[in-house]
Short mmCIF file of C-alpha atoms in Angstrom, two decimals:
data_model
loop_
_atom_site.label_atom_id
_atom_site.label_comp_id
_atom_site.label_asym_id
_atom_site.label_seq_id
_atom_site.Cartn_x
_atom_site.Cartn_y
_atom_site.Cartn_z
CA MET A 185 -18.39 -28.71 -17.65
CA PHE A 186 -17.38 -25.56 -15.84
CA ALA A 187 -18.23 -24.67 -12.25
CA GLY A 188 -21.53 -22.90 -11.78
CA VAL A 189 -23.75 -24.79 -14.24
CA LEU A 190 -25.37 -27.02 -11.60
CA LEU A 191 -26.25 -23.96 -9.52
CA LEU A 192 -28.83 -22.78 -12.02
CA ALA A 193 -31.52 -24.91 -10.41
CA LEU A 194 -30.87 -23.69 -6.87
CA PRO A 195 -33.22 -21.16 -5.22
CA PHE A 196 -31.58 -17.77 -4.87
CA CYS A 197 -32.02 -17.91 -1.12
CA ALA A 198 -28.82 -19.99 -1.19
CA ALA A 199 -26.93 -16.90 -2.28
CA GLU A 200 -24.72 -14.87 0.03
CA ARG A 201 -25.52 -11.30 1.00
CA ALA A 202 -22.61 -9.03 0.41
CA SER A 203 -20.71 -7.39 3.23
CA SER A 204 -20.86 -3.62 3.51
CA TYR A 205 -17.23 -3.33 2.39
CA ALA A 206 -17.56 -5.45 -0.77
CA GLY A 207 -15.92 -3.66 -3.69
CA SER A 208 -14.24 -1.06 -1.49
CA THR A 209 -10.65 -0.02 -2.16
CA VAL A 210 -7.83 -1.19 0.09
CA VAL A 211 -4.64 0.88 0.20
CA ALA A 212 -1.29 -0.18 1.66
CA SER A 213 0.42 2.02 4.27
CA TYR A 214 4.07 0.99 4.21
CA PRO A 215 6.48 2.33 5.43
CA PRO A 216 4.88 2.90 8.82
CA ALA A 217 3.96 6.49 9.59
CA GLY A 218 6.79 8.30 11.32
CA ALA A 219 9.40 5.66 10.52
CA THR A 220 12.69 7.17 9.32
CA ASN A 221 16.19 6.02 8.52
CA THR A 222 17.93 9.26 9.48
CA ALA A 223 20.35 7.39 11.73
CA ILE A 224 21.24 4.81 9.11
CA ASP A 225 24.78 6.07 8.54
CA TYR A 226 25.66 5.75 12.23
CA TYR A 227 23.90 2.50 13.17
CA PHE A 228 23.76 0.80 9.78
CA PRO A 229 26.86 1.72 7.76
CA ASP A 230 27.01 0.48 4.20
CA ALA A 231 29.34 -2.24 2.96
CA SER A 232 32.12 0.17 1.97
CA GLN A 233 32.26 1.46 5.54
CA VAL A 234 32.08 -1.97 7.19
CA GLY A 235 34.82 -3.44 5.00
CA TYR A 236 35.94 -7.10 5.20
CA PRO A 237 34.45 -7.98 1.79
CA GLY A 238 36.31 -11.23 1.33
CA PRO A 239 37.70 -12.29 -2.07
CA THR A 240 36.31 -10.30 -5.04
CA PRO A 241 38.02 -11.48 -8.27
CA THR A 242 35.89 -11.10 -11.40
CA GLY A 243 35.64 -13.74 -14.12
CA ALA A 244 35.38 -13.28 -17.89
CA GLU A 245 32.24 -11.73 -19.35
CA PRO A 246 29.69 -14.34 -20.51
CA GLU A 247 28.61 -14.58 -24.14
CA ALA A 248 25.86 -17.18 -24.05
CA ILE A 249 24.38 -15.80 -27.26
CA PHE A 250 27.24 -17.66 -28.99
CA THR A 251 27.38 -20.86 -27.00
CA ALA A 252 24.08 -21.58 -25.21
CA ILE A 253 22.70 -24.53 -27.15
CA PRO A 254 19.90 -25.24 -26.44
CA PHE A 255 18.90 -21.62 -25.97
CA ALA A 256 17.37 -20.83 -22.55
CA LYS A 257 13.65 -20.07 -22.96
CA VAL A 258 11.33 -18.04 -20.75
CA GLU A 259 8.66 -20.56 -19.73
CA ASN A 260 6.89 -19.54 -16.52
CA ALA A 261 6.00 -16.62 -14.30
CA PHE A 262 7.23 -17.66 -10.86
CA PRO A 263 6.19 -16.76 -8.17
CA LEU A 264 2.68 -16.14 -9.53
CA SER A 265 0.09 -18.88 -9.12
CA ARG A 266 -0.88 -20.12 -12.56
CA PRO A 267 -4.62 -19.52 -13.01
CA ASN A 268 -7.15 -21.99 -14.40
CA SER A 269 -10.02 -21.46 -16.80
CA ALA A 270 -13.61 -22.36 -15.90
CA ASP A 271 -13.46 -25.56 -17.93
CA GLY A 272 -9.85 -26.49 -17.14
CA GLY A 273 -8.22 -28.24 -14.20
CA LEU A 274 -4.89 -28.17 -12.45
CA ASP A 275 -3.47 -30.55 -15.05
CA SER A 276 -4.74 -28.56 -18.04
CA THR A 277 -2.19 -27.60 -20.68
CA PHE A 278 -4.13 -24.40 -21.39
CA ASN A 279 -2.15 -21.51 -19.90
CA VAL A 280 -4.52 -18.62 -19.17
CA MET A 281 -1.57 -16.23 -18.76
CA ARG A 282 -0.73 -16.60 -22.46
CA TYR A 283 -4.13 -15.11 -23.40
CA TRP A 284 -3.91 -11.75 -21.63
CA GLY A 285 -2.48 -9.85 -24.60
CA ASN A 286 -0.35 -6.92 -23.44
CA LEU A 287 -1.02 -7.97 -19.82
CA SER A 288 0.67 -11.34 -20.29
CA PRO A 289 4.09 -11.86 -18.73
CA MET A 290 6.71 -12.19 -21.46
CA TYR A 291 7.38 -15.71 -22.68
CA SER A 292 9.64 -17.10 -25.41
CA VAL A 293 7.77 -17.13 -28.72
CA LYS A 294 8.35 -20.23 -30.86
CA SER A 295 8.42 -18.57 -34.27
CA PHE A 296 7.28 -15.62 -36.34
CA GLY A 297 7.76 -17.55 -39.56
CA LEU A 298 11.35 -18.76 -39.29
CA PRO A 299 10.94 -22.04 -37.35
CA ASP A 300 14.55 -23.15 -37.80
CA ALA A 301 16.11 -19.84 -36.71
CA SER A 302 17.61 -19.40 -33.25
CA PRO A 303 18.63 -16.32 -31.24
CA ILE A 304 22.09 -17.92 -31.05
CA ILE A 305 24.52 -16.09 -33.34
CA PRO A 306 24.62 -17.96 -36.70
CA GLU A 307 27.73 -19.99 -37.40
CA GLY A 308 30.36 -17.97 -39.19
CA CYS A 309 29.18 -14.64 -37.77
CA GLY A 310 30.57 -12.46 -35.00
CA LEU A 311 28.63 -10.00 -32.84
CA ASN A 312 29.48 -6.31 -33.15
CA ALA A 313 26.65 -4.58 -31.32
CA VAL A 314 23.19 -5.12 -29.88
CA HIS A 315 20.23 -2.74 -29.70
CA LEU A 316 17.61 -3.54 -27.04
CA LEU A 317 14.13 -2.05 -26.94
CA MET A 318 12.25 -3.27 -23.87
CA ARG A 319 8.87 -2.73 -22.29
CA HIS A 320 8.42 -1.96 -18.60
CA GLY A 321 7.46 -4.75 -16.22
CA ALA A 322 4.06 -5.76 -14.86
CA ARG A 323 2.19 -2.80 -13.41
CA TYR A 324 -1.05 -1.82 -11.75
CA PRO A 325 -3.82 -0.65 -14.11
CA THR A 326 -3.71 2.85 -15.54
CA SER A 327 -5.59 5.56 -13.68
CA ASP A 328 -8.30 5.78 -16.34
CA SER A 329 -9.03 2.05 -16.57
CA GLY A 330 -12.46 0.63 -15.91
CA LEU A 331 -11.35 -1.66 -13.09
CA ALA A 332 -11.64 0.86 -10.28
CA GLN A 333 -15.03 1.91 -11.63
CA PHE A 334 -16.18 -1.72 -11.61
CA ALA A 335 -15.17 -1.99 -7.96
CA THR A 336 -17.06 1.22 -7.17
CA GLU A 337 -20.18 -0.18 -8.82
CA ILE A 338 -19.93 -3.43 -6.82
CA HIS A 339 -19.48 -1.43 -3.61
CA SER A 340 -22.51 0.70 -4.42
CA ALA A 341 -24.63 -2.36 -5.23
CA ALA A 342 -23.53 -4.10 -2.02
CA SER A 343 -25.19 -1.36 0.02
CA ASN A 344 -28.60 -2.49 -1.27
CA GLU A 345 -30.41 -5.44 0.28
CA SER A 346 -31.34 -6.69 -3.17
CA PHE A 347 -27.70 -7.49 -3.98
CA SER A 348 -26.59 -11.10 -3.49
CA VAL A 349 -24.18 -13.50 -5.15
CA ARG A 350 -23.71 -17.24 -5.29
CA GLY A 351 -21.76 -19.99 -7.01
CA ASP A 352 -18.61 -18.89 -8.76
CA LEU A 353 -19.40 -15.23 -7.95
CA GLU A 354 -19.88 -15.78 -4.23
CA PHE A 355 -16.42 -14.38 -3.53
CA LEU A 356 -17.69 -10.92 -4.58
CA ALA A 357 -19.58 -10.75 -1.26
CA THR A 358 -16.28 -10.08 0.54
CA TRP A 359 -14.03 -9.02 -2.33
CA THR A 360 -12.16 -5.72 -2.07
CA TYR A 361 -10.21 -3.76 -4.67
CA LYS A 362 -6.50 -3.93 -3.83
CA LEU A 363 -4.90 -2.55 -6.98
CA GLY A 364 -2.93 0.66 -7.14
CA ALA A 365 -2.35 2.60 -10.35
CA GLU A 366 0.41 2.89 -12.94
CA ILE A 367 3.50 1.81 -10.94
CA LEU A 368 5.31 -1.54 -11.09
CA THR A 369 4.12 -4.46 -9.00
CA PRO A 370 6.71 -6.53 -7.11
CA PHE A 371 6.57 -9.08 -9.94
CA GLY A 372 7.14 -6.25 -12.41
CA ARG A 373 10.33 -5.29 -10.63
CA GLN A 374 11.52 -8.89 -10.70
CA MET A 375 10.84 -9.21 -14.43
CA LEU A 376 13.18 -6.37 -15.36
CA PHE A 377 15.87 -7.44 -12.90
CA SER A 378 15.77 -10.96 -14.34
CA ASN A 379 15.90 -9.57 -17.87
CA GLY A 380 18.98 -7.58 -16.92
CA VAL A 381 20.67 -10.71 -15.58
CA ALA A 382 19.75 -12.67 -18.70
CA PHE A 383 21.00 -9.88 -20.96
CA ARG A 384 24.35 -9.85 -19.14
CA TYR A 385 24.68 -13.60 -19.66
CA ARG A 386 23.88 -13.32 -23.36
CA TYR A 387 25.68 -10.12 -24.32
CA GLY A 388 28.06 -9.29 -21.47
CA GLU A 389 31.14 -9.83 -23.65
CA LEU A 390 30.28 -6.64 -25.53
CA LEU A 391 31.14 -4.61 -22.42
CA ASN A 392 34.78 -5.23 -23.26
CA ALA A 393 34.39 -3.03 -26.34
CA PHE A 394 33.29 0.09 -24.43
CA THR A 395 35.69 3.01 -24.12
CA ASP A 396 33.29 5.04 -21.94
CA LEU A 397 30.30 4.32 -19.73
CA PRO A 398 27.12 3.20 -21.56
CA VAL A 399 24.11 5.50 -21.88
CA PHE A 400 20.76 3.70 -21.49
CA ARG A 401 17.47 5.54 -21.97
CA THR A 402 14.00 5.52 -20.42
CA THR A 403 11.16 7.98 -19.84
CA SER A 404 10.23 9.91 -16.71
CA GLU A 405 7.14 7.91 -15.69
CA ASN A 406 7.67 6.12 -12.39
CA ARG A 407 7.25 2.62 -13.82
CA MET A 408 9.60 3.44 -16.66
CA VAL A 409 12.37 4.71 -14.39
CA ASP A 410 11.95 1.77 -12.02
CA SER A 411 12.03 -0.68 -14.93
CA ALA A 412 15.24 0.84 -16.28
CA LEU A 413 16.90 0.81 -12.85
CA ASN A 414 15.87 -2.76 -12.09
CA PHE A 415 17.20 -3.85 -15.49
CA ALA A 416 20.48 -2.05 -14.79
CA ALA A 417 20.76 -3.59 -11.32
CA GLY A 418 20.39 -7.03 -12.88
CA PHE A 419 22.72 -6.29 -15.78
CA PHE A 420 25.48 -4.62 -13.77
CA ASP A 421 25.25 -5.20 -10.00
CA VAL A 422 23.00 -3.97 -7.22
CA ASN A 423 25.95 -2.35 -5.46
CA ASN A 424 27.60 -0.72 -8.48
CA TYR A 425 25.01 -0.21 -11.22
CA HIS A 426 24.57 3.48 -10.38
CA SER A 427 28.24 4.09 -11.19
CA ASP A 428 28.65 1.59 -14.05
CA TYR A 429 26.50 3.40 -16.61
CA ASN A 430 24.58 6.62 -17.28
CA GLN A 431 20.78 6.53 -17.10
CA GLU A 432 19.09 9.06 -19.36
CA ILE A 433 15.53 9.93 -18.30
CA ILE A 434 13.54 11.65 -21.05
CA ILE A 435 10.52 13.71 -20.00
CA GLU A 436 7.24 11.97 -20.81
CA ALA A 437 4.59 14.70 -20.91
CA ASP A 438 2.61 16.91 -23.26
CA ASN A 439 4.67 18.86 -25.80
CA PHE A 440 7.94 17.07 -25.09
CA ASN A 441 9.52 15.21 -28.00
CA ASN A 442 10.32 11.68 -26.94
CA THR A 443 10.69 8.71 -29.28
CA LEU A 444 9.97 6.34 -26.38
CA ALA A 445 6.64 8.11 -25.69
CA PRO A 446 5.84 9.74 -29.06
CA TYR A 447 2.06 10.06 -28.63
CA TYR A 448 2.40 13.32 -26.72
CA VAL A 449 3.37 15.14 -29.93
CA CYS A 450 0.89 13.39 -32.23
CA PRO A 451 -2.63 14.80 -31.61
CA ASN A 452 -4.41 12.40 -33.98
CA SER A 453 -3.12 9.44 -31.99
CA ASN A 454 -5.04 10.74 -28.97
CA SER A 455 -8.36 11.39 -30.72
CA GLU A 456 -11.35 9.15 -30.05
CA ASP A 457 -12.12 8.40 -33.71
CA ILE A 458 -8.50 7.83 -34.86
CA GLY A 459 -6.16 7.05 -32.00
CA TYR A 460 -8.71 5.00 -30.07
CA PHE A 461 -10.32 3.37 -33.08
CA GLY A 462 -9.11 0.04 -31.70
CA ASP A 463 -11.48 0.39 -28.73
CA ILE A 464 -14.40 0.76 -31.13
CA GLN A 465 -13.39 -2.32 -33.11
CA ALA A 466 -12.62 -4.43 -30.04
CA SER A 467 -15.98 -3.61 -28.44
CA LYS A 468 -17.74 -5.09 -31.48
CA TRP A 469 -15.97 -8.38 -30.86
CA ALA A 470 -16.66 -8.26 -27.10
CA ASN A 471 -20.38 -8.26 -27.86
CA VAL A 472 -19.82 -11.53 -29.73
CA TYR A 473 -17.46 -13.59 -27.59
CA LEU A 474 -18.90 -12.66 -24.17
CA GLN A 475 -22.59 -13.31 -24.84
CA ALA A 476 -22.57 -16.79 -23.29
CA ALA A 477 -20.54 -15.60 -20.30
CA GLN A 478 -22.98 -12.76 -19.68
CA THR A 479 -25.92 -15.15 -19.64
CA ARG A 480 -24.14 -17.68 -17.43
CA LEU A 481 -22.72 -15.29 -14.83
CA GLN A 482 -25.84 -13.13 -14.55
CA THR A 483 -27.67 -16.11 -13.02
CA MET A 484 -25.22 -15.94 -10.10
CA VAL A 485 -25.89 -12.34 -9.06
CA ARG A 486 -28.97 -10.34 -8.14
CA GLY A 487 -29.24 -6.60 -7.75
CA PHE A 488 -26.52 -5.92 -10.29
CA ASN A 489 -26.72 -6.12 -14.08
CA LEU A 490 -23.53 -7.48 -15.61
CA THR A 491 -22.76 -5.63 -18.82
CA ILE A 492 -20.32 -6.72 -21.51
CA SER A 493 -17.98 -3.98 -20.29
CA ASP A 494 -18.17 -5.43 -16.77
CA LEU A 495 -17.12 -8.82 -18.10
CA VAL A 496 -14.15 -7.32 -19.95
CA ASN A 497 -13.18 -5.59 -16.71
CA MET A 498 -13.45 -8.90 -14.87
CA GLN A 499 -11.11 -10.56 -17.35
CA GLU A 500 -8.66 -7.69 -16.97
CA MET A 501 -9.06 -7.96 -13.20
CA CYS A 502 -7.87 -11.55 -13.46
CA ALA A 503 -4.67 -10.44 -15.16
CA TYR A 504 -3.98 -7.40 -12.98
CA GLU A 505 -4.72 -9.13 -9.68
CA THR A 506 -2.50 -12.06 -10.64
CA VAL A 507 0.54 -9.91 -11.47
CA ALA A 508 -0.10 -7.66 -8.44
CA LEU A 509 -1.33 -10.07 -5.76
CA GLY A 510 -0.16 -13.44 -7.07
CA PHE A 511 -3.63 -14.92 -7.61
CA SER A 512 -7.13 -13.94 -8.71
CA LYS A 513 -10.52 -15.61 -8.37
CA PHE A 514 -11.72 -13.78 -11.47
CA CYS A 515 -9.62 -16.05 -13.69
CA ASP A 516 -11.64 -19.24 -13.46
CA LEU A 517 -14.93 -17.48 -14.22
CA PHE A 518 -14.21 -17.76 -17.94
CA THR A 519 -13.81 -20.73 -20.28
CA GLU A 520 -10.84 -21.41 -22.51
CA GLU A 521 -12.85 -20.20 -25.50
CA GLU A 522 -13.66 -16.97 -23.68
CA TRP A 523 -9.99 -16.43 -22.85
CA GLU A 524 -9.16 -16.96 -26.51
CA GLY A 525 -11.83 -14.36 -27.21
CA TYR A 526 -10.22 -11.92 -24.78
CA GLU A 527 -6.82 -12.41 -26.39
CA TYR A 528 -8.32 -11.49 -29.76
CA TYR A 529 -10.12 -8.55 -28.13
CA VAL A 530 -6.69 -7.15 -27.19
CA ASP A 531 -5.30 -7.96 -30.64
CA LEU A 532 -8.07 -5.93 -32.27
CA GLY A 533 -7.44 -3.00 -29.94
CA PHE A 534 -3.74 -2.90 -30.77
CA TRP A 535 -4.11 -3.58 -34.50
CA TYR A 536 -6.51 -0.68 -35.01
CA SER A 537 -5.01 1.75 -32.46
CA ASP A 538 -1.27 1.09 -32.31
CA GLY A 539 -0.43 -1.32 -35.09
CA PRO A 540 -0.72 -1.87 -38.83
CA GLY A 541 -4.38 -0.83 -38.96
CA ASN A 542 -3.97 2.69 -37.58
CA PRO A 543 -2.87 5.63 -39.79
CA THR A 544 -0.71 7.16 -37.03
CA ALA A 545 1.16 3.99 -36.02
CA ALA A 546 4.07 4.22 -38.46
CA SER A 547 4.53 7.92 -37.69
CA LEU A 548 4.65 7.20 -33.97
CA GLY A 549 7.41 4.65 -34.55
CA LEU A 550 9.25 6.83 -37.06
CA GLY A 551 11.44 8.68 -34.55
CA TYR A 552 12.93 5.51 -33.09
CA VAL A 553 13.65 4.17 -36.58
CA GLN A 554 15.49 7.41 -37.39
CA GLU A 555 17.52 7.00 -34.19
CA LEU A 556 18.27 3.37 -35.05
CA VAL A 557 19.59 4.33 -38.50
CA ALA A 558 21.71 7.07 -36.92
CA ARG A 559 23.23 4.57 -34.51
CA LEU A 560 23.81 1.93 -37.19
CA THR A 561 25.54 4.41 -39.51
CA GLN A 562 27.12 6.48 -36.71
CA THR A 563 25.69 9.52 -38.48
CA PRO A 564 23.92 12.28 -36.51
CA ILE A 565 20.27 12.94 -37.29
CA ALA A 566 19.99 15.89 -39.67
CA VAL A 567 16.21 16.25 -40.21
CA TRP A 568 13.84 16.81 -37.29
CA ASN A 569 10.43 15.82 -38.64
CA SER A 570 9.10 13.35 -36.08
CA SER A 571 9.09 12.77 -32.30
CA THR A 572 12.90 12.89 -32.09
CA ASN A 573 14.25 15.29 -29.49
CA SER A 574 16.69 17.61 -31.25
CA THR A 575 18.25 18.79 -27.99
CA LEU A 576 19.09 15.32 -26.72
CA ASP A 577 19.73 13.58 -30.04
CA SER A 578 22.13 16.29 -31.25
CA SER A 579 24.49 15.64 -28.35
CA ASN A 580 27.05 12.85 -28.42
CA ILE A 581 26.76 12.79 -24.62
CA THR A 582 23.02 12.04 -24.42
CA PHE A 583 22.84 10.28 -27.79
CA PRO A 584 26.16 8.51 -28.41
CA LEU A 585 26.55 6.75 -31.75
CA ASN A 586 29.38 4.33 -31.01
CA GLN A 587 28.06 2.05 -28.26
CA PRO A 588 28.31 -1.75 -28.55
CA ILE A 589 25.15 -2.01 -26.39
CA TYR A 590 22.07 0.20 -26.51
CA ALA A 591 19.14 -0.27 -24.11
CA ASP A 592 15.91 1.76 -24.34
CA ALA A 593 12.80 1.26 -22.19
CA THR A 594 9.36 2.08 -23.56
CA HIS A 595 5.65 1.15 -23.53
CA ASP A 596 3.65 -1.64 -25.16
CA SER A 597 1.89 0.67 -27.61
CA VAL A 598 5.23 2.16 -28.68
CA ILE A 599 6.70 -1.28 -29.37
CA ALA A 600 3.63 -1.91 -31.56
CA ASN A 601 4.28 1.44 -33.30
CA ILE A 602 7.96 0.69 -33.86
CA ILE A 603 7.55 -2.80 -35.31
CA THR A 604 4.94 -1.26 -37.63
CA ALA A 605 7.37 1.49 -38.67
CA LEU A 606 10.10 -1.13 -39.20
CA ASN A 607 7.70 -2.77 -41.68
CA PHE A 608 7.68 -6.28 -40.21
CA THR A 609 5.03 -7.21 -42.76
CA SER A 610 4.87 -10.88 -41.73
CA LEU A 611 2.94 -9.74 -38.65
CA ALA A 612 0.31 -8.11 -40.86
CA ALA A 613 0.02 -11.04 -43.26
CA ASN A 614 -3.65 -11.78 -42.53
CA GLY A 615 -4.94 -8.28 -41.84
CA PRO A 616 -7.17 -6.34 -41.68
CA LEU A 617 -8.61 -8.16 -38.67
CA PRO A 618 -12.35 -8.99 -38.68
CA THR A 619 -14.50 -8.05 -35.68
CA ASP A 620 -17.01 -10.93 -35.85
CA HIS A 621 -14.71 -13.97 -35.68
CA ILE A 622 -11.14 -15.01 -34.92
CA PRO A 623 -9.27 -15.68 -38.17
CA PRO A 624 -7.33 -18.98 -38.30
CA ASN A 625 -3.55 -18.90 -38.08
CA ARG A 626 -3.48 -15.15 -37.46
CA SER A 627 -0.11 -13.48 -37.48
CA TYR A 628 -0.78 -10.55 -35.10
CA ILE A 629 -0.93 -11.71 -31.47
CA VAL A 630 -0.17 -9.04 -28.88
CA SER A 631 0.88 -11.44 -26.11
CA GLN A 632 3.76 -12.38 -28.44
CA LEU A 633 4.57 -8.82 -29.50
CA ALA A 634 4.24 -6.51 -26.51
CA PRO A 635 3.67 -8.39 -23.23
CA PHE A 636 5.01 -7.13 -19.92
CA SER A 637 8.85 -6.89 -20.17
CA SER A 638 8.78 -7.51 -23.93
CA GLN A 639 12.17 -7.34 -25.68
CA LEU A 640 13.01 -6.43 -29.26
CA VAL A 641 16.70 -7.07 -29.94
CA ALA A 642 18.67 -6.06 -33.04
CA GLN A 643 21.91 -7.99 -33.45
CA VAL A 644 24.56 -6.27 -35.59
CA LEU A 645 26.80 -9.01 -36.97
CA SER A 646 30.02 -9.45 -38.92
CA CYS A 647 29.56 -12.46 -41.17
CA SER A 648 32.88 -12.14 -43.00
CA ALA A 649 36.54 -12.39 -42.14
CA SER A 650 36.94 -8.60 -42.03
CA GLY A 651 35.20 -8.22 -38.69
CA ASP A 652 33.32 -5.16 -39.92
CA PRO A 653 29.55 -5.16 -39.40
CA THR A 654 27.90 -6.75 -42.43
CA HIS A 655 24.44 -7.95 -41.36
CA ILE A 656 21.59 -7.26 -38.99
CA ARG A 657 18.65 -9.26 -37.71
CA PHE A 658 15.85 -8.75 -35.19
CA ILE A 659 14.69 -11.01 -32.37
CA LEU A 660 11.34 -10.33 -30.73
CA ASN A 661 10.76 -12.14 -27.46
CA ASP A 662 13.30 -14.80 -28.43
CA ALA A 663 11.88 -15.47 -31.93
CA VAL A 664 13.79 -14.32 -35.03
CA MET A 665 11.83 -11.95 -37.29
CA PRO A 666 11.64 -12.31 -41.09
CA LEU A 667 12.78 -9.03 -42.69
CA THR A 668 11.25 -9.59 -46.13
CA GLY A 669 9.06 -6.49 -45.71
CA VAL A 670 12.17 -4.29 -45.69
CA TYR A 671 13.12 -3.17 -49.19
CA GLY A 672 16.37 -4.87 -50.19
CA CYS A 673 16.26 -7.59 -47.52
CA MET A 674 16.10 -11.05 -49.03
CA GLU A 675 14.50 -14.16 -47.58
CA ASP A 676 16.98 -15.77 -45.19
CA PRO A 677 16.48 -18.80 -42.89
CA ASN A 678 18.30 -16.99 -40.05
CA GLY A 679 16.53 -13.65 -40.56
CA LEU A 680 19.75 -11.99 -41.74
CA CYS A 681 19.77 -8.88 -43.91
CA ALA A 682 22.87 -7.23 -45.32
CA LEU A 683 23.43 -4.12 -43.21
CA PRO A 684 23.72 -1.69 -46.18
CA SER A 685 20.49 -3.10 -47.63
CA PHE A 686 18.68 -2.75 -44.30
CA VAL A 687 19.84 0.84 -43.84
CA SER A 688 18.79 1.68 -47.39
CA GLY A 689 15.42 0.00 -46.84
CA MET A 690 14.87 1.95 -43.63
CA GLN A 691 15.79 5.21 -45.31
CA GLU A 692 13.19 4.46 -47.97
CA ARG A 693 10.62 3.62 -45.29
CA ILE A 694 11.44 6.86 -43.43
CA GLY A 695 10.85 8.79 -46.63
CA GLN A 696 7.43 7.17 -47.09
CA ILE A 697 6.09 8.15 -43.65
CA ASP A 698 4.49 11.59 -43.40
CA PHE A 699 4.50 12.48 -39.69
CA ALA A 700 3.02 15.96 -40.21
CA HIS A 701 0.04 14.61 -42.12
CA ASP A 702 -0.63 11.47 -40.10
CA CYS A 703 -0.39 13.23 -36.74
CA PHE A 704 -1.84 16.68 -37.51
CA ALA A 705 -4.01 16.59 -40.66
CA ASN A 706 -7.79 16.78 -40.38
CA TYR A 707 -8.99 13.41 -41.67
CA THR A 708 -11.30 10.58 -40.65
CA MET A 709 -10.63 6.87 -40.45
CA PRO A 710 -11.10 5.08 -43.77
CA ASN A 711 -14.28 3.02 -43.90
CA PRO A 712 -13.65 0.17 -44.22
CA ASP A 713 -10.26 0.38 -42.55
CA ASN A 714 -8.07 -1.71 -44.86
CA ILE A 715 -4.79 -0.17 -43.68
CA VAL A 716 -2.07 -2.79 -43.12
CA ASP A 717 1.11 -0.67 -42.97
CA GLY A 718 0.31 1.92 -40.29
CA ARG A 719 0.02 4.80 -42.78
CA TYR A 720 -2.90 6.83 -44.06
CA PRO A 721 -3.87 5.55 -47.55
CA GLY A 722 -2.31 7.49 -50.39
#
């Protein structure tokens, strides 16, 4: 039985009147006003000026992707306090963090259908190159989210004498809104730094094959730049990363072509009835799974009507406060079943807005797939019919084709677009997704696909004595992907596909996707929406 049930019989005079500041926004003010470091060079010289570094010999580059058996898994989210559900205790095996969808911290997925496959390079194969597509780290909510509005409504209600709270909601009497907007949280910075360290351990040996400095890419948004730099600091070194590679920052704004933020050149993906169709579908499910929570929690507050949207905001507040502040009292307001409901709420939103169920999804991921094929074949892009940036991608300086390591930073929705464009059909195996119940054994779970600091890795392998690249496979958050949806790729227990077959299959997929139609044509969503490949029917 969860906390709060026994309070139903109590008179409401036992409730707590809210303080006048309840729901108000709190803003940090560091560094202190007037503080400067203008004298830093004189009083605080850097290490190169101080000298006396001690011994500095460097060892061999690690290659744990060959030798680390068992493979190191991502299991926890230290230093965050693990939250509990309303009907769980400290010893519960139910991990609330795993049910936050795209707001979950990345964890190692067990399997996407190849239970015996490992990220470790298969026996008899060598590693030629690796392509990393990563999501930024944990952030504050976006500026247009409903969380700040929820806080404003609580603050407004708290000014009325009729407003009071008790039981599990008693904390709202003194709660304040402490979340910023858009930028990385401290935990978000740590995630990308740790990912950089881990990537160096797994793939560092490939640095020996470089003849020039690597070019890694990100977009111009603050959290994207910070994610890329924190990854680089972990991968290279905090003292030297700025000189060990070249960081390309692609403008993320209206009318700028950018495969890592393609939605700015795809109008249909920003329309309410097409691009945000997932919100419509997810809201139908919210009205189902949150009914009991609405009834239960409304008994604990007077002077404020809790809507279904408020409850969704409260579940999101749990996730955002935890990754920003380390802990949130909103988490244990909801039962395990309600957290499972929230997870599916996010799945619906992504499926129908960014994934297999949206007619713009494959087109949004098309540009990156074209870049991937160019890199794999070391052939410049010749046709500019997507979100590719012809200025940057035509240059061998900003878009080199011979790197052993590629690293691109992007957003959760774009990862969903790209895995749709790559035609990972195993993820869409039980779609379209219903809006009135959670289907059993579903294959599309966003916390496994695009959580904070998500990583999609393509390993280019030589599985013959020649040493030339012969195969490719994809690893999403440490689980190997089946490639049976790619034309020409056969079923393989290690997820391997012959490289020529994969390239041919991707070229066919590229030819099937009509960016001009899907992004610019005047059409409405199919009803019912039975799309499962991210393309408009027909």
